[in-house]
XYZ file of C-alpha atoms in Angstrom:
339
model
C 92.461 20.354 -59.536
C 95.696 22.190 -58.711
C 99.422 21.638 -58.310
C 101.823 24.002 -56.437
C 104.688 23.542 -58.875
C 102.809 22.912 -62.122
C 100.200 24.827 -64.022
C 96.855 23.206 -64.676
C 97.611 22.918 -68.363
C 100.639 20.722 -67.487
C 98.458 18.250 -65.650
C 96.742 15.251 -67.252
C 93.450 13.712 -66.211
C 92.016 10.257 -66.770
C 89.207 7.949 -65.720
C 88.409 4.267 -65.772
C 84.786 4.847 -66.830
C 83.690 3.397 -70.145
C 80.955 6.048 -70.268
C 83.440 8.950 -70.163
C 85.393 10.962 -72.716
C 88.261 13.255 -71.651
C 89.117 16.681 -73.017
C 92.685 17.257 -71.787
C 92.840 20.818 -73.088
C 89.783 21.966 -71.188
C 90.287 19.404 -68.424
C 86.670 18.230 -68.891
C 85.365 14.707 -68.449
C 82.020 14.113 -70.213
C 79.774 11.188 -69.305
C 77.097 9.703 -71.584
C 74.948 6.979 -70.102
C 72.753 4.896 -72.432
C 69.040 4.923 -71.568
C 68.170 2.404 -68.873
C 71.842 1.353 -68.558
C 72.510 2.051 -64.889
C 71.185 4.076 -61.960
C 74.431 4.598 -60.030
C 78.007 4.793 -61.302
C 81.388 5.159 -59.553
C 84.223 6.515 -61.708
C 87.896 6.861 -60.680
C 89.427 10.234 -61.522
C 93.245 10.304 -61.809
C 95.277 13.546 -62.007
C 99.007 13.403 -62.823
C 101.860 15.927 -63.206
C 103.997 13.331 -64.938
C 105.848 12.342 -61.784
C 103.175 11.884 -59.166
C 99.410 11.211 -59.419
C 96.397 11.268 -57.224
C 93.113 9.321 -57.591
C 89.646 9.991 -56.256
C 86.190 8.491 -56.755
C 83.295 10.303 -58.409
C 79.885 8.863 -57.395
C 77.266 9.576 -60.057
C 73.503 9.178 -59.765
C 71.997 8.693 -63.240
C 68.546 10.126 -63.976
C 66.635 8.654 -66.925
C 64.229 10.467 -69.172
C 60.808 8.986 -69.940
C 60.947 7.115 -73.211
C 58.434 6.184 -75.911
C 58.405 2.411 -76.257
C 56.075 2.228 -79.269
C 54.023 4.949 -80.992
C 50.440 5.346 -79.901
C 48.060 3.622 -82.360
C 44.855 5.197 -83.600
C 42.031 4.751 -81.138
C 38.865 3.504 -82.875
C 35.934 3.795 -80.494
C 32.142 3.928 -80.431
C 30.286 7.115 -79.580
C 28.455 7.467 -76.293
C 30.952 5.233 -74.540
C 33.444 6.010 -71.816
C 36.761 4.339 -72.429
C 40.259 4.449 -70.981
C 43.583 4.447 -72.757
C 46.311 2.753 -70.697
C 49.591 4.509 -71.523
C 51.891 2.075 -69.709
C 52.515 -0.130 -72.786
C 53.700 2.935 -74.715
C 55.883 4.874 -72.224
C 58.472 3.977 -69.604
C 60.820 5.722 -67.192
C 63.235 3.434 -65.308
C 63.618 5.662 -62.282
C 60.219 7.349 -62.040
C 57.059 5.449 -61.038
C 54.120 5.805 -63.391
C 52.102 7.689 -60.799
C 54.805 10.353 -60.620
C 54.947 10.988 -64.337
C 53.021 13.938 -65.691
C 50.917 13.926 -68.851
C 50.368 17.270 -70.524
C 47.936 17.897 -73.347
C 44.444 18.961 -74.329
C 42.070 16.034 -74.033
C 38.834 16.003 -76.076
C 35.639 14.285 -75.038
C 35.830 15.468 -71.417
C 39.181 13.681 -71.216
C 40.640 13.175 -67.749
C 44.060 12.081 -66.596
C 44.127 9.269 -64.038
C 47.413 9.701 -62.180
C 47.352 6.464 -60.204
C 46.648 4.197 -63.175
C 48.543 6.182 -65.816
C 45.484 6.223 -68.077
C 43.522 8.747 -70.087
C 39.740 8.444 -69.748
C 37.410 9.820 -72.399
C 33.647 10.208 -72.531
C 32.537 10.193 -76.163
C 29.147 11.803 -75.851
C 26.620 11.654 -78.689
C 27.823 13.653 -81.671
C 31.479 13.668 -80.560
C 33.599 14.152 -83.650
C 36.714 12.299 -84.719
C 39.581 14.178 -83.102
C 43.346 14.417 -82.686
C 45.088 15.254 -79.441
C 48.768 15.694 -78.571
C 50.392 14.673 -75.309
C 53.814 14.931 -73.666
C 55.069 12.676 -70.865
C 57.348 14.331 -68.328
C 59.251 13.285 -65.208
C 59.649 17.047 -64.399
C 63.308 16.937 -65.483
C 62.806 15.998 -69.126
C 60.008 15.420 -71.570
C 59.217 12.949 -74.308
C 58.651 14.254 -77.807
C 55.081 15.249 -78.494
C 52.869 12.255 -79.259
C 49.693 12.323 -81.356
C 46.567 10.334 -80.471
C 44.042 9.992 -83.275
C 40.590 9.232 -81.883
C 38.373 7.795 -84.600
C 34.742 7.642 -83.532
C 32.253 5.210 -85.059
C 28.719 6.538 -84.980
C 25.626 4.423 -84.566
C 22.697 4.871 -86.935
C 19.646 6.241 -85.157
C 15.968 5.375 -85.338
C 13.748 8.039 -83.844
C 10.348 7.281 -82.357
C 8.065 5.893 -85.066
C 4.348 6.676 -84.696
C 1.811 3.868 -84.485
C 0.458 2.741 -87.835
C -2.970 1.445 -88.883
C -4.258 -0.155 -92.059
C -6.940 -2.474 -93.388
C -6.614 -6.216 -93.718
C -6.191 -7.580 -97.225
C -5.300 -4.072 -98.473
C -1.665 -3.215 -99.190
C -0.278 0.024 -97.818
C 3.162 1.655 -97.669
C 5.098 3.597 -95.065
C 8.244 5.694 -95.709
C 10.794 5.448 -92.875
C 13.271 7.968 -94.302
C 12.442 10.783 -91.885
C 12.916 8.480 -88.878
C 16.434 7.255 -89.764
C 19.707 9.165 -89.458
C 23.435 8.519 -89.217
C 26.122 11.101 -88.487
C 28.822 9.573 -90.698
C 26.914 7.470 -93.253
C 24.782 8.775 -96.139
C 21.162 7.761 -95.787
C 21.390 6.048 -99.173
C 23.950 3.608 -97.704
C 21.767 2.625 -94.769
C 20.138 -0.805 -95.051
C 16.854 -1.696 -93.422
C 15.215 -4.963 -92.416
C 12.121 -5.983 -90.451
C 11.108 -9.098 -88.534
C 7.570 -9.348 -89.937
C 6.480 -11.792 -92.611
C 3.700 -9.355 -93.512
C 6.085 -6.581 -94.615
C 8.577 -6.196 -97.429
C 11.353 -3.608 -97.702
C 12.435 -1.600 -100.724
C 15.087 0.901 -99.709
C 13.434 2.719 -96.823
C 9.845 2.013 -97.929
C 7.834 -0.584 -96.047
C 5.014 -2.341 -97.882
C 2.539 -4.005 -95.532
C -0.190 -6.509 -96.290
C -2.003 -8.287 -93.467
C -4.280 -11.295 -94.065
C -7.535 -12.080 -92.322
C -7.260 -12.785 -88.638
C -4.227 -10.569 -87.888
C -5.473 -7.608 -85.875
C -2.172 -6.239 -84.486
C 1.559 -6.520 -84.936
C 4.694 -5.269 -83.187
C 7.330 -4.856 -85.860
C 11.043 -4.498 -85.107
C 12.881 -2.340 -87.642
C 16.663 -2.783 -87.788
C 18.887 -0.291 -89.612
C 22.568 -0.825 -90.327
C 25.418 1.276 -91.695
C 27.383 -1.879 -92.462
C 29.183 -1.872 -89.114
C 26.761 -0.743 -86.432
C 23.052 -1.395 -85.983
C 20.089 0.279 -84.344
C 16.475 -0.805 -83.918
C 13.063 0.801 -83.691
C 9.563 -0.463 -82.941
C 6.378 0.063 -84.945
C 3.062 -0.774 -83.291
C 0.556 -1.698 -85.989
C -3.222 -1.973 -85.761
C -4.972 -3.946 -88.495
C -8.563 -2.915 -89.150
C -10.718 -5.879 -90.209
C -12.996 -5.578 -93.245
C -16.076 -7.648 -94.046
C -15.203 -10.407 -96.455
C -17.741 -11.856 -98.831
C -18.808 -15.474 -98.397
C -17.329 -18.029 -100.723
C -18.992 -20.941 -102.553
C -16.921 -23.916 -103.539
C -17.362 -25.831 -106.808
C -20.737 -27.634 -106.900
C -21.193 -30.650 -109.163
C -24.147 -31.006 -111.534
C -27.157 -32.157 -109.527
C -28.809 -35.410 -110.691
C -32.600 -35.490 -110.009
C -35.704 -37.313 -111.323
C -38.734 -35.530 -112.639
C -41.671 -35.403 -110.298
C -39.529 -36.381 -107.270
C -38.283 -34.022 -104.559
C -34.522 -33.859 -104.174
C -32.828 -32.197 -101.184
C -29.312 -30.777 -101.538
C -27.317 -29.429 -98.570
C -25.165 -26.426 -99.482
C -23.365 -26.273 -96.109
C -20.180 -28.174 -97.095
C -19.702 -25.807 -100.033
C -20.008 -22.513 -98.098
C -17.329 -20.521 -96.320
C -16.744 -17.105 -94.744
C -13.627 -15.982 -92.823
C -15.479 -13.560 -90.564
C -19.062 -14.878 -90.411
C -20.289 -18.131 -88.943
C -21.614 -20.475 -91.625
C -25.000 -20.833 -89.929
C -25.376 -17.041 -90.142
C -25.242 -17.073 -93.934
C -28.524 -17.123 -95.833
C -29.318 -18.320 -99.335
C -31.546 -16.840 -102.063
C -32.604 -18.893 -105.151
C -34.069 -17.510 -108.408
C -35.826 -20.702 -109.667
C -39.544 -21.574 -109.474
C -38.633 -25.255 -109.145
C -36.413 -24.796 -106.105
C -37.119 -23.753 -102.540
C -34.357 -22.737 -100.102
C -34.813 -23.544 -96.404
C -31.683 -22.459 -94.593
C -28.893 -24.124 -96.512
C -31.090 -26.945 -97.853
C -32.282 -26.662 -101.453
C -35.427 -28.666 -102.295
C -35.713 -29.331 -106.053
C -38.936 -30.582 -107.760
C -39.110 -30.606 -111.547
C -42.279 -31.382 -113.549
C -42.389 -33.555 -116.654
C -40.792 -32.199 -119.775
C -37.688 -30.560 -118.251
C -34.496 -32.473 -118.792
C -31.819 -29.849 -117.988
C -31.803 -26.676 -115.953
C -29.451 -24.164 -114.390
C -30.195 -21.723 -111.620
C -28.343 -19.090 -109.626
C -27.963 -18.927 -105.880
C -26.976 -15.833 -103.881
C -25.282 -16.329 -100.499
C -25.281 -13.294 -98.169
C -23.644 -12.514 -94.802
C -24.920 -10.295 -91.981
C -23.810 -7.175 -93.848
C -25.500 -8.285 -97.083
C -22.164 -8.845 -98.738
C -22.793 -11.716 -101.097
C -21.505 -14.066 -103.751
C -23.362 -15.789 -106.632
C -22.969 -19.233 -108.121
C -24.724 -21.023 -110.995
C -25.727 -24.638 -110.410
C -26.513 -27.047 -113.225
C -29.227 -29.712 -112.936
C -29.775 -32.861 -114.947
C -33.379 -34.180 -114.750
C -34.020 -37.858 -115.474
C -37.393 -38.631 -117.075
C -39.791 -40.785 -115.093
C -41.104 -43.800 -117.051
C -44.905 -43.161 -117.198
C -47.160 -46.282 -117.667
C -49.213 -46.544 -120.888
C -52.810 -45.309 -120.927
C -56.006 -46.725 -122.643
C -58.235 -44.118 -124.192
């Protein structure tokens, strides 16, 4: 500004802009535009020497800085997963498209910046540690304050390959799983374990197995948990059968008459889980009894009223069981004799 008959200090300046403040001494007009208030602004500038004045228009283009809308929350993620963090809900610039904003920072987990989508993509490979990264958003003219992203990684428990197991039926055995279980962020003592088999029980990390007759194999699923995340493993189990002794059920006291043969069939009283009944054979230790297959033939002479004898039942492998049988002998009424 100038005036041929007045010095600059004698001039006054003014403006109609509500965004402006005037320093008459320095002849400076300062503008302060609130964030996201306007993009273009026209202000009238008036200069006066006290007698005459002149007015002109100042056209102002307003550039806005990128702004943080809300702070970035902690990112709680699972390891071994790729995930993307969309930054649009947290940052905004009224006059710069998202794909023209620049993100600066050091990104862990093979982090990559996706310009088009305004996202950070991370690949949390196995063993990736909880981390903190700092980023700045810039529109090339101004920057946001530095923002911190806390990446909290949840680690899965692990079950390594468990070798096949073998044991005998009807015989309890134990297997310690401790060396096959691990967790990066959970003490092994806090890991819980469960199995899907009714033939196994769990105490801590010790499996106790007991398989009955007839079960020759099992595929057991082992599940471990750190309270939040789970992992599973498989145990292939072979059950080795063992020869079981025959069994003899309770046999009532046999009622016979002296001098008369009495046949008793043992078949309904015999059993064997791994041998056919007709393959069992019977041994008797009494002179009054003969065994033919499973039929006992009893013949008692006069004078014997009670007896007991032992039978031995054997399978193909000569594994046997003994049972005592009681006999009650009824006297036969003999006719009188004449000497």
